[in-house]
Coordinates of C-alpha atoms in Angstrom, one line a residue:
Chain A
M1 CA -40.3 76.1 18.1
A2 CA -41.7 72.9 16.7
V3 CA -39.2 70.1 15.9
I4 CA -41.1 69.3 12.8
E5 CA -43.5 71.5 10.9
S6 CA -45.1 70.6 7.6
I7 CA -46.8 73.4 5.7
H8 CA -49.4 72.6 3.0
L9 CA -47.6 69.4 2.2
T10 CA -48.9 67.7 -1.0
K11 CA -47.5 64.6 -2.8
I12 CA -49.0 63.6 -6.1
Y13 CA -47.9 60.4 -7.8
D14 CA -48.3 60.6 -11.5
E15 CA -49.3 57.1 -12.6
G16 CA -50.1 57.3 -16.2
P17 CA -53.6 58.9 -16.8
V18 CA -54.3 58.7 -13.0
K19 CA -52.9 61.2 -10.6
V20 CA -52.9 59.9 -7.0
R21 CA -52.8 62.5 -4.2
A22 CA -51.0 60.4 -1.5
V23 CA -50.6 63.4 0.8
N24 CA -53.1 66.3 0.3
D25 CA -52.4 69.7 1.9
V26 CA -51.1 68.4 5.2
S27 CA -50.0 71.0 7.8
L28 CA -49.0 69.9 11.2
K29 CA -46.5 70.6 14.0
I30 CA -44.7 68.1 16.1
E31 CA -43.2 69.4 19.3
E32 CA -40.1 68.1 21.1
G33 CA -40.7 65.1 23.3
E34 CA -44.0 64.0 21.6
F35 CA -45.0 60.4 21.2
A36 CA -47.3 60.6 18.2
A37 CA -48.9 58.1 16.0
I38 CA -50.0 58.8 12.4
V39 CA -52.8 56.3 11.8
G40 CA -55.1 55.5 9.0
P41 CA -56.0 52.6 6.7
S42 CA -53.7 51.3 4.0
G43 CA -53.1 53.8 1.3
S44 CA -54.1 56.8 3.5
G45 CA -50.6 58.3 3.0
K46 CA -49.0 57.6 6.4
T47 CA -45.7 56.2 5.0
T48 CA -45.5 58.9 2.3
L49 CA -45.9 61.6 4.9
L50 CA -43.3 60.0 7.1
N51 CA -40.9 59.6 4.1
I52 CA -41.3 63.3 3.2
I53 CA -40.8 64.4 6.8
G54 CA -37.7 62.2 6.9
G55 CA -36.2 63.8 3.8
L56 CA -36.4 60.4 1.9
D57 CA -39.0 61.7 -0.6
H58 CA -39.8 65.1 -2.0
P59 CA -43.2 66.8 -1.8
T60 CA -44.9 67.9 -4.9
S61 CA -45.7 71.2 -3.1
G62 CA -45.4 72.5 0.4
K63 CA -42.5 72.6 2.8
V64 CA -41.0 70.6 5.7
L65 CA -39.2 72.6 8.4
I66 CA -37.0 70.8 10.9
N67 CA -36.1 73.1 13.7
G68 CA -37.1 75.9 11.4
N69 CA -34.9 74.8 8.5
D70 CA -36.5 74.0 5.2
I71 CA -35.1 70.6 4.2
S72 CA -36.3 70.9 0.6
E73 CA -33.5 73.4 0.0
L74 CA -30.8 70.9 0.8
S75 CA -28.8 69.1 -1.8
E76 CA -28.7 65.3 -1.9
N77 CA -25.5 65.0 0.1
Q78 CA -26.6 67.7 2.6
L79 CA -29.9 65.8 3.1
I80 CA -28.0 62.6 3.8
D81 CA -25.8 64.4 6.3
F82 CA -28.9 66.0 7.8
R83 CA -30.6 62.6 8.2
L84 CA -27.5 61.2 9.8
H85 CA -27.3 63.8 12.5
N86 CA -31.0 64.6 13.0
I87 CA -33.2 61.6 12.3
G88 CA -33.4 58.1 13.5
F89 CA -35.3 55.6 11.4
I90 CA -37.0 52.4 12.4
F91 CA -38.4 50.4 9.5
Q92 CA -41.1 47.8 9.3
A93 CA -38.8 45.0 8.2
Y94 CA -36.0 46.0 10.7
N95 CA -33.5 46.4 7.9
L96 CA -30.4 45.8 9.8
I97 CA -27.2 45.2 7.9
P98 CA -27.1 41.4 7.7
V99 CA -23.3 41.1 7.7
L100 CA -22.8 43.2 10.8
T101 CA -23.4 42.1 14.4
A102 CA -25.9 43.8 16.7
R103 CA -23.0 45.8 18.2
E104 CA -21.7 46.8 14.7
N105 CA -25.2 47.7 13.4
V106 CA -25.7 50.1 16.3
S107 CA -22.2 51.7 16.2
F108 CA -22.4 51.9 12.4
V109 CA -24.2 55.3 12.3
M110 CA -21.8 56.7 14.9
L111 CA -19.0 55.6 12.7
L112 CA -20.6 57.5 9.8
Q113 CA -20.8 60.5 12.1
K114 CA -17.0 60.0 12.7
R115 CA -17.5 59.7 16.5
P116 CA -14.4 58.5 18.5
K117 CA -14.1 54.7 19.0
A118 CA -14.4 54.9 22.8
E119 CA -17.6 56.9 22.6
R120 CA -19.1 54.5 20.0
E121 CA -18.4 51.5 22.1
K122 CA -19.7 53.0 25.3
R123 CA -23.0 54.2 23.7
T124 CA -23.5 51.0 21.8
E125 CA -23.3 49.0 25.0
E126 CA -25.6 51.4 26.8
L127 CA -28.2 51.3 24.1
L128 CA -28.1 47.5 23.7
K129 CA -28.4 47.3 27.5
E130 CA -31.4 49.7 27.3
V131 CA -33.2 47.4 24.8
G132 CA -32.2 44.3 26.7
L133 CA -29.9 42.8 24.2
L134 CA -26.5 43.1 25.8
D135 CA -26.2 39.3 25.8
R136 CA -26.8 39.2 22.0
I137 CA -24.3 42.0 21.3
N138 CA -22.1 39.8 19.0
N139 CA -25.0 38.1 17.2
R140 CA -25.8 38.8 13.6
P141 CA -29.4 39.7 12.6
S142 CA -30.0 36.2 11.2
E143 CA -29.3 34.9 14.7
L144 CA -31.9 37.1 16.3
S145 CA -35.7 36.9 16.5
G146 CA -37.9 39.5 14.7
G147 CA -38.5 41.3 18.1
Q148 CA -34.8 41.3 18.9
Q149 CA -33.9 42.7 15.5
Q150 CA -36.4 45.5 15.9
R151 CA -35.0 46.3 19.3
V152 CA -31.5 46.5 17.7
A153 CA -33.1 48.8 15.1
V154 CA -34.4 51.0 17.9
A155 CA -30.9 51.1 19.4
R156 CA -29.5 52.0 16.0
A157 CA -32.0 54.7 15.4
L158 CA -31.1 56.3 18.8
A159 CA -27.3 55.8 18.4
S160 CA -26.8 59.0 16.4
R161 CA -28.5 61.1 19.1
P162 CA -31.2 62.2 16.6
K163 CA -33.6 65.1 17.2
F164 CA -36.5 62.7 16.5
V165 CA -37.2 59.1 15.5
L166 CA -39.5 58.1 12.6
A167 CA -40.9 54.6 12.8
D168 CA -42.8 53.2 9.9
E169 CA -45.1 50.4 11.1
P170 CA -42.5 49.2 13.6
T171 CA -44.6 46.5 15.1
A172 CA -46.2 45.2 11.9
N173 CA -44.1 42.0 11.9
L174 CA -44.0 41.4 15.7
D175 CA -46.0 39.2 18.0
S176 CA -47.9 40.8 20.9
K177 CA -45.2 40.1 23.5
S178 CA -42.4 41.7 21.2
T179 CA -44.7 44.6 20.4
A180 CA -45.4 45.3 24.1
N181 CA -41.7 45.0 24.9
L182 CA -40.7 47.4 22.0
L183 CA -43.4 49.9 23.0
D184 CA -42.2 49.8 26.6
I185 CA -38.7 50.6 25.5
M186 CA -39.7 53.4 23.2
A187 CA -42.1 54.9 25.8
R188 CA -39.3 54.8 28.4
L189 CA -36.8 56.5 26.1
N190 CA -39.4 59.1 25.3
H191 CA -40.1 59.7 29.0
E192 CA -36.5 59.5 30.3
E193 CA -34.6 61.2 27.4
N194 CA -37.4 63.3 26.0
M195 CA -36.9 61.7 22.7
T196 CA -39.5 62.6 20.0
F197 CA -41.1 59.5 18.4
I198 CA -43.5 59.6 15.4
F199 CA -45.0 56.3 14.2
S200 CA -47.0 55.4 11.3
T201 CA -49.2 52.5 12.2
H202 CA -52.6 50.9 12.1
D203 CA -51.8 48.7 15.0
S204 CA -54.2 49.4 17.9
R205 CA -51.6 48.4 20.4
V206 CA -49.4 51.2 19.3
I207 CA -52.2 53.7 19.0
E208 CA -53.2 53.0 22.6
R209 CA -49.7 53.9 23.8
A210 CA -49.5 57.2 21.8
R211 CA -50.1 60.5 23.5
R212 CA -51.2 62.1 20.2
V213 CA -53.0 60.4 17.4
I214 CA -53.1 62.0 13.9
T215 CA -55.6 60.3 11.6
L216 CA -55.1 60.4 7.8
E217 CA -57.7 59.4 5.2
D218 CA -57.0 59.8 1.5
G219 CA -54.0 62.0 2.3
H220 CA -55.9 64.4 4.5
I221 CA -55.7 64.8 8.2
V222 CA -59.1 64.0 9.4
S223 CA -58.4 64.2 13.1
D224 CA -55.5 65.2 15.4
V225 CA -56.2 64.4 19.1
Q226 CA -54.2 64.3 22.3
Q227 CA -55.0 61.3 24.5
T228 CA -53.9 59.7 27.7
P229 CA -51.9 56.6 26.8
H230 CA -52.7 53.2 28.1
T231 CA -49.7 51.8 30.1
Chain B
M1 CA -15.0 49.6 8.2
N2 CA -15.4 49.9 4.4
F3 CA -12.9 47.0 4.0
R4 CA -14.6 44.8 6.7
L5 CA -18.0 45.5 5.3
A6 CA -16.9 44.7 1.7
W7 CA -15.1 41.5 2.8
R8 CA -18.2 40.3 4.7
N9 CA -20.5 41.2 1.9
I10 CA -18.7 39.1 -0.7
W11 CA -19.2 36.1 1.5
R12 CA -22.9 36.6 1.8
N13 CA -23.3 34.5 -1.3
K14 CA -20.4 32.1 -1.0
R15 CA -21.2 30.1 -4.1
R16 CA -21.4 33.1 -6.4
T17 CA -18.2 34.6 -5.0
L18 CA -16.4 31.2 -5.4
I19 CA -17.7 30.8 -9.0
T20 CA -16.6 34.3 -10.0
T21 CA -13.3 34.0 -8.3
A22 CA -12.8 30.6 -9.9
S23 CA -13.5 32.0 -13.4
V24 CA -11.0 34.9 -12.8
F25 CA -8.5 32.4 -11.5
T26 CA -9.0 30.1 -14.6
A27 CA -8.5 33.1 -17.0
V28 CA -5.4 34.3 -15.1
I29 CA -3.7 31.0 -14.9
L30 CA -4.5 30.2 -18.6
A31 CA -3.2 33.6 -19.6
I32 CA -0.1 33.2 -17.5
L33 CA 0.7 29.7 -18.9
M34 CA -0.1 30.7 -22.5
R35 CA 1.9 33.9 -22.4
S36 CA 4.8 32.3 -20.5
L37 CA 5.1 29.6 -23.1
Q38 CA 5.0 32.1 -25.9
L39 CA 7.5 34.5 -24.3
G40 CA 9.7 31.7 -23.3
A41 CA 9.8 30.4 -26.9
Y42 CA 10.6 33.9 -28.2
D43 CA 13.4 34.2 -25.7
R44 CA 14.8 30.9 -26.7
M45 CA 14.5 31.8 -30.4
I46 CA 16.3 35.1 -29.8
D47 CA 18.9 33.5 -27.6
N48 CA 19.6 30.8 -30.1
V49 CA 20.3 33.2 -32.9
V50 CA 21.5 36.3 -31.1
S51 CA 23.6 34.8 -28.4
F52 CA 25.1 32.0 -30.6
Y53 CA 25.5 33.8 -33.8
T54 CA 24.6 37.4 -34.6
G55 CA 25.4 39.0 -31.2
H56 CA 23.3 41.8 -30.0
I57 CA 24.9 44.5 -32.2
Q58 CA 27.2 44.3 -35.2
L59 CA 29.4 46.9 -36.9
H60 CA 30.0 46.7 -40.6
Q61 CA 31.5 48.6 -43.4
A62 CA 28.7 51.0 -44.6
G63 CA 26.7 49.2 -47.3
Y64 CA 27.8 45.7 -46.2
W65 CA 24.4 44.6 -45.0
E66 CA 22.7 45.5 -48.3
D67 CA 25.4 43.7 -50.3
Q68 CA 27.0 41.1 -48.2
T69 CA 30.2 40.4 -50.1
I70 CA 33.7 40.2 -48.9
D71 CA 34.5 43.2 -51.0
N72 CA 32.5 45.3 -48.5
S73 CA 34.8 44.2 -45.7
F74 CA 36.8 46.7 -43.6
E75 CA 40.0 46.9 -41.5
P76 CA 39.1 47.2 -37.8
N77 CA 41.4 49.7 -36.2
D78 CA 42.2 51.0 -32.8
S79 CA 39.8 54.0 -33.0
I80 CA 36.9 51.6 -33.5
Y81 CA 38.0 49.4 -30.5
T82 CA 38.5 52.5 -28.3
I83 CA 34.9 53.6 -28.8
L84 CA 33.7 50.0 -28.0
Q85 CA 35.9 49.9 -24.9
K86 CA 34.4 53.2 -23.7
T87 CA 30.8 52.0 -24.1
K88 CA 30.0 50.6 -20.6
E89 CA 27.0 48.4 -21.6
I90 CA 29.3 46.4 -24.0
T91 CA 30.4 43.1 -22.4
G92 CA 32.4 41.8 -25.3
Y93 CA 33.3 42.3 -29.0
V94 CA 35.0 40.2 -31.6
P95 CA 35.9 40.7 -35.3
R96 CA 34.7 38.2 -37.9
L97 CA 35.3 37.5 -41.5
E98 CA 32.2 35.9 -43.1
S99 CA 31.7 34.7 -46.6
F100 CA 30.1 31.9 -48.6
A101 CA 32.0 28.9 -50.0
L102 CA 31.3 25.6 -51.5
A103 CA 32.2 22.8 -49.0
S104 CA 33.3 19.5 -50.5
A105 CA 34.1 16.1 -49.1
R106 CA 34.5 13.1 -51.3
E107 CA 31.4 13.2 -53.7
M108 CA 29.3 15.5 -51.4
T109 CA 29.2 19.3 -51.8
K110 CA 27.2 22.0 -50.1
G111 CA 27.0 25.8 -49.9
V112 CA 28.2 26.9 -46.5
M113 CA 28.8 30.0 -44.4
V114 CA 32.5 30.3 -43.5
V115 CA 33.2 32.3 -40.4
G116 CA 36.7 33.4 -39.5
I117 CA 36.9 33.9 -35.8
E118 CA 39.3 34.8 -33.0
P119 CA 38.6 31.5 -31.2
E120 CA 39.0 32.6 -27.5
A121 CA 37.4 36.0 -28.0
E122 CA 34.5 34.5 -30.1
S123 CA 33.7 32.1 -27.3
T124 CA 33.4 34.9 -24.7
V125 CA 30.8 36.6 -27.0
T126 CA 28.9 33.7 -28.4
R127 CA 29.9 30.8 -26.1
L128 CA 30.9 28.8 -29.2
K129 CA 33.2 26.6 -27.2
E130 CA 30.3 25.3 -25.2
K131 CA 28.7 24.0 -28.3
I132 CA 31.4 21.6 -29.1
V133 CA 29.9 18.1 -29.1
K134 CA 32.8 16.2 -30.7
G135 CA 36.6 16.8 -30.9
R136 CA 38.0 20.1 -29.6
Y137 CA 37.8 23.8 -30.1
L138 CA 40.0 25.9 -32.3
T139 CA 43.2 27.7 -31.4
A140 CA 44.2 31.0 -33.0
N141 CA 47.1 29.9 -35.1
E142 CA 46.2 26.4 -36.3
N143 CA 45.1 25.4 -39.7
A144 CA 41.8 23.6 -38.9
A145 CA 38.1 23.9 -39.0
I146 CA 35.1 23.1 -36.9
L147 CA 31.8 22.2 -38.5
S148 CA 28.2 22.4 -37.4
E149 CA 26.7 19.0 -36.6
G150 CA 24.1 18.9 -39.4
L151 CA 26.7 19.9 -42.0
A152 CA 29.2 17.3 -40.8
K153 CA 26.4 14.7 -41.1
Y154 CA 25.5 15.8 -44.6
L155 CA 29.1 15.7 -45.8
R156 CA 29.7 12.5 -43.8
L157 CA 32.7 14.0 -42.2
G158 CA 34.2 13.3 -38.8
I159 CA 37.1 14.4 -36.6
G160 CA 40.4 14.3 -38.4
D161 CA 38.7 14.2 -41.9
T162 CA 39.6 17.0 -44.4
L163 CA 37.2 19.6 -45.6
V164 CA 37.7 21.4 -48.9
L165 CA 36.5 24.9 -49.3
L166 CA 36.1 26.7 -52.7
G167 CA 34.9 30.2 -53.2
Q168 CA 35.7 33.7 -54.3
G169 CA 38.0 35.9 -52.3
Y170 CA 38.5 39.7 -51.8
H171 CA 38.3 41.6 -55.1
G172 CA 37.7 38.5 -57.2
A173 CA 40.7 36.4 -56.0
S174 CA 40.0 32.7 -56.0
A175 CA 39.6 31.1 -52.6
A176 CA 40.6 27.5 -52.0
G177 CA 41.8 25.6 -49.0
M178 CA 41.9 22.2 -47.2
Y179 CA 41.2 22.0 -43.5
P180 CA 41.4 19.1 -41.1
I181 CA 38.3 19.0 -38.9
N182 CA 39.1 19.6 -35.2
G183 CA 35.6 19.7 -33.8
I184 CA 31.9 19.6 -34.3
V185 CA 29.5 22.1 -32.8
K186 CA 25.8 21.6 -32.3
F187 CA 23.5 24.7 -32.6
P188 CA 20.0 24.7 -31.2
S189 CA 18.9 26.6 -34.3
P190 CA 18.4 24.0 -37.1
D191 CA 19.2 26.7 -39.7
L192 CA 22.7 27.4 -38.2
N193 CA 23.2 23.7 -37.6
Q194 CA 23.1 22.9 -41.3
R195 CA 25.6 25.4 -42.8
M196 CA 28.3 26.7 -40.5
V197 CA 32.1 26.3 -40.9
Y198 CA 34.4 28.0 -38.5
L199 CA 38.1 28.8 -39.2
P200 CA 40.6 30.8 -37.2
L201 CA 40.4 34.4 -38.4
K202 CA 43.9 34.3 -39.9
Q203 CA 43.1 31.2 -41.9
A204 CA 39.9 32.7 -43.2
Q205 CA 41.7 36.0 -44.1
Q206 CA 44.3 33.9 -46.0
L207 CA 41.6 31.8 -47.7
Y208 CA 39.8 34.9 -48.9
S209 CA 43.0 36.9 -49.6
A210 CA 41.7 39.5 -47.1
D211 CA 44.6 40.1 -44.7
H212 CA 43.7 42.2 -41.7
R213 CA 40.1 42.5 -42.9
A214 CA 36.8 41.7 -41.2
T215 CA 33.2 41.8 -42.4
S216 CA 31.8 42.5 -39.0
I217 CA 32.6 43.2 -35.4
V218 CA 30.1 41.3 -33.2
I219 CA 29.2 42.9 -30.0
S220 CA 27.4 41.5 -26.9
I221 CA 25.8 43.6 -24.2
D222 CA 24.3 43.0 -20.8
Q223 CA 20.6 42.9 -21.7
S224 CA 19.3 42.1 -25.1
K225 CA 16.4 44.5 -24.6
D226 CA 18.9 47.4 -24.4
A227 CA 20.3 46.6 -27.9
S228 CA 18.6 49.4 -29.7
V229 CA 19.6 52.0 -27.1
V230 CA 23.2 50.9 -27.2
A231 CA 23.1 50.8 -31.0
T232 CA 21.8 54.4 -31.1
E233 CA 24.6 55.4 -28.8
L234 CA 27.2 53.7 -31.0
R235 CA 25.7 55.4 -34.1
S236 CA 26.3 58.8 -32.7
S237 CA 29.9 57.7 -31.7
F238 CA 30.6 56.6 -35.2
K239 CA 28.9 59.5 -36.8
G240 CA 30.8 60.7 -39.9
K241 CA 32.7 57.4 -40.2
P242 CA 31.8 54.7 -42.9
I243 CA 30.6 52.3 -40.2
Q244 CA 27.2 50.7 -40.1
V245 CA 25.7 49.9 -36.7
M246 CA 22.9 47.4 -36.5
D247 CA 21.1 45.8 -33.6
W248 CA 19.8 42.2 -33.7
R249 CA 16.2 43.4 -34.5
E250 CA 17.5 45.1 -37.6
M251 CA 19.6 42.1 -38.7
L252 CA 16.8 39.6 -38.1
P253 CA 13.6 41.3 -39.4
N254 CA 12.0 37.9 -40.2
L255 CA 12.5 36.7 -36.7
V256 CA 11.2 40.0 -35.2
Q257 CA 8.2 39.8 -37.6
L258 CA 7.5 36.2 -36.7
I259 CA 7.6 37.0 -33.0
E260 CA 5.4 40.1 -33.4
V261 CA 2.7 38.3 -35.4
D262 CA 2.7 35.3 -33.0
N263 CA 2.7 37.7 -30.0
A264 CA -0.2 39.6 -31.4
G265 CA -2.1 36.3 -31.7
G266 CA -1.4 35.6 -28.1
I267 CA -2.5 39.0 -26.9
I268 CA -5.8 38.7 -28.9
T269 CA -6.4 35.2 -27.4
S270 CA -5.8 36.6 -23.9
G271 CA -8.1 39.5 -24.7
I272 CA -10.9 37.2 -25.7
L273 CA -10.3 35.2 -22.5
Y274 CA -10.5 38.3 -20.4
M275 CA -13.5 39.6 -22.3
I276 CA -15.4 36.4 -21.4
I277 CA -14.3 36.8 -17.8
G278 CA -15.3 40.4 -17.9
F279 CA -18.9 39.4 -18.7
G280 CA -18.8 36.9 -15.9
I281 CA -17.8 39.6 -13.4
F282 CA -20.4 41.9 -14.8
G283 CA -23.1 39.3 -14.3
T284 CA -22.0 39.1 -10.6
I285 CA -22.1 42.9 -10.3
L286 CA -25.6 43.0 -11.8
M287 CA -26.9 40.3 -9.4
M288 CA -25.2 42.0 -6.5
L289 CA -26.8 45.4 -7.3
T290 CA -30.2 44.0 -8.0
E291 CA -30.3 41.8 -4.8
R292 CA -29.2 44.6 -2.5
T293 CA -31.1 47.7 -3.9
R294 CA -33.3 47.9 -0.8
E295 CA -30.2 47.6 1.5
F296 CA -28.5 50.4 -0.4
G297 CA -31.6 52.5 0.2
I298 CA -31.5 51.8 3.9
L299 CA -27.8 52.7 4.1
I300 CA -28.4 56.0 2.3
A301 CA -31.5 56.6 4.5
I302 CA -29.5 56.2 7.7
G303 CA -26.8 58.5 6.5
M304 CA -24.2 56.8 4.3
K305 CA -23.1 59.0 1.5
K306 CA -23.3 57.5 -2.0
M307 CA -19.6 57.8 -2.7
R308 CA -18.9 55.7 0.3
L309 CA -21.4 53.1 -0.8
I310 CA -19.8 53.1 -4.3
S311 CA -16.4 52.7 -2.8
I312 CA -17.6 49.7 -0.8
V313 CA -19.2 48.1 -3.8
T314 CA -16.1 48.7 -5.9
L315 CA -14.0 47.2 -3.1
E316 CA -16.2 44.1 -3.2
I317 CA -15.7 43.7 -6.9
L318 CA -11.9 44.3 -6.6
M319 CA -11.8 41.7 -3.8
I320 CA -13.6 39.0 -5.8
S321 CA -11.4 39.5 -8.9
G322 CA -8.3 40.2 -6.8
L323 CA -8.7 36.8 -5.1
G324 CA -8.9 35.2 -8.5
V325 CA -5.7 37.0 -9.6
L326 CA -3.9 36.1 -6.4
L327 CA -4.7 32.4 -6.7
G328 CA -3.8 32.4 -10.4
V329 CA -0.4 34.0 -9.7
V330 CA 0.4 31.9 -6.7
L331 CA -0.4 28.7 -8.5
G332 CA 1.1 30.0 -11.8
I333 CA 4.5 30.7 -10.3
P334 CA 5.5 27.1 -9.4
I335 CA 4.1 25.7 -12.7
V336 CA 5.8 28.3 -14.8
S337 CA 9.1 27.8 -12.8
Y338 CA 9.0 24.1 -13.3
F339 CA 8.6 24.4 -17.1
H340 CA 11.2 27.1 -17.2
F341 CA 13.8 24.8 -15.8
N342 CA 12.4 21.7 -17.4
P343 CA 11.4 22.8 -20.9
I344 CA 8.9 20.9 -23.0
H345 CA 10.7 18.9 -25.6
I346 CA 8.6 18.0 -28.7
S347 CA 9.6 14.9 -30.6
G348 CA 8.5 13.0 -33.7
E349 CA 6.9 14.5 -36.7
M350 CA 5.9 17.7 -34.8
A351 CA 9.5 18.3 -34.0
A352 CA 10.5 17.7 -37.6
A353 CA 7.9 20.3 -38.7
Y354 CA 9.3 22.9 -36.3
E355 CA 12.8 22.2 -37.5
R356 CA 11.7 22.6 -41.1
F357 CA 10.6 26.1 -40.2
G358 CA 14.0 26.7 -38.6
M359 CA 12.8 26.5 -35.1
E360 CA 14.1 24.4 -32.2
P361 CA 11.4 22.1 -30.9
V362 CA 12.1 23.0 -27.3
F363 CA 9.7 25.2 -25.3
P364 CA 10.9 26.7 -22.1
F365 CA 8.5 28.9 -20.1
S366 CA 9.4 32.5 -19.4
I367 CA 9.5 33.5 -15.7
A368 CA 9.5 37.3 -16.4
A369 CA 7.9 39.2 -13.6
S370 CA 6.0 41.2 -16.1
L371 CA 4.0 38.1 -17.0
F372 CA 2.4 38.1 -13.5
Y373 CA 1.9 41.7 -12.8
T374 CA 0.5 42.3 -16.3
Q375 CA -2.3 39.8 -15.6
A376 CA -3.0 41.6 -12.2
L377 CA -3.1 45.0 -13.9
V378 CA -5.3 43.7 -16.8
V379 CA -7.8 42.2 -14.3
L380 CA -7.6 45.3 -12.2
G381 CA -8.3 47.5 -15.3
I382 CA -11.2 45.3 -16.4
T383 CA -12.7 45.5 -12.8
L384 CA -12.3 49.2 -12.6
V385 CA -14.0 49.6 -16.0
L386 CA -16.8 47.4 -14.9
A387 CA -17.1 49.4 -11.6
I388 CA -18.3 52.3 -13.7
Y389 CA -21.7 50.5 -13.9
P390 CA -22.4 50.3 -10.1
W391 CA -21.0 53.9 -9.8
F392 CA -23.4 55.1 -12.4
R393 CA -26.3 53.1 -11.0
L394 CA -25.8 54.0 -7.4
R395 CA -25.3 57.7 -8.3
K396 CA -28.7 57.6 -10.0
L397 CA -30.3 55.6 -7.2
K398 CA -33.4 57.3 -5.6
T399 CA -33.5 56.4 -2.0
I400 CA -37.3 56.2 -1.8
D401 CA -37.4 53.9 -4.9
A402 CA -34.7 51.7 -3.4
L403 CA -36.6 51.5 -0.1
K404 CA -39.7 50.4 -1.9
S405 CA -37.9 47.8 -4.0

């Protein structure tokens, strides 16, 4: 069974007299362990598609099934719970909680999941070690570089042991070195833990590393190809 | 975690938090000082009249209060005293015979209130003995008088001089007597200070041809606030008897009204002060919400329920205002305590103006605990009311819109 399945997904924004079809009849399946990039020019509907898959936005029509469950049937609170336990998010602007340290940012979602303290502490240290930031564990986001913040965001996204991670333009604000470093980490986690990653991006460095590239134009899927990633 | 997160969040914008806290602090300390001064002045006014003259409760012959003549006096008997002894809140009681007379000394005359008292018992109820400023206090069986200081000054009388009293006695008998002056008392209440003459009860009964009679029994109790409860209890005990029971609030309606009107003014002023502060806190809430909309979106996206988010934001607002209250109370306590034990004495023309209105120009501050917790509760109440807005706004927040903001 596909981890994610979108069926005839359409999102129309009603902006006065103009109706914008941000996502137009998109059907796709993402299997467990995929490392997929949704690509396309600005305004092609990448972020909207990712937001609908992540339960942050509602489609105008169509369905999103996660492990066979239709998430459009969930109430707001159920959807929040669903996201907490099933989806890891990585945002373009890192979006860490500024008043919490790297350690607290990572363990925060596990706290929301009501995991025991010992488990939280152990996993937080493991994840921050994994992303190479064990020495910055007690630093706040303002004391970290953009690349380091995004690595903490990756650790946070994985902390809840999600079924898949949605990353919206995760490298948009990073330099080449930080981008390469981040992609290495995510590729390793995908390879070693079979974690499913879906990116929206128009960064060629990310596209090169993806095993599947889904191209959107004007809300349509115009191509969906498997490729051998560059390492 | 909620608490830690809220605490750290309020210090994200130190300047704003400090300004808001300072405004709450200013309002709280001003309200404490203003209300403390007011309540302290009321306590003093009540104490001056109630403790030194009327007592907390009085018993009279039915109809005496409406027509205060010696003809409406009564003979206190054992059945009355037994009831008073059985009432546990009563700390003391004493009979009095009160009537008006014309006081004369040489060419000066003045209308005065003559009060016949049992000297020792009276002093336990109204602490009259402590008010002696010249000469000595009365004894039960002597033929002597003590005068209030203002009256003595007006009549130009001193210790050892003779006071002549003329008036009308029980059932129209003429009342006339001459009394050497034993002592002079000073009352804080200017009104009492101008017109009081005290005689031993027996002398007063003789003067007014009212043997064994009294116009009132003055009762003191533990707490003046319990006066109406004890009075109600006594009313049921004296049910069916021609005895009138009145607490100090009923006997001094003008004083009660004056206090109520002034108190209402104080409450309105505090209300305006808190309303202004409420707008200040609301401004901070608005800024907090607007600045952090995207962050709220992120928190909800990663799995924080809205109710938890609302409780964190409410906690932040409570912390900011709570800090202001705490500082206000902590700084207010020593200031209020100082002025409680060292009252403000007004002098000069201002003092004379107060005295003309029958008020003592001395203002001690009240140290009632309610002064402090009332401010805390008011600010807490305002904060909780203001917290409705973030609650409403966060409930309506659309995650996707917040993330795009």
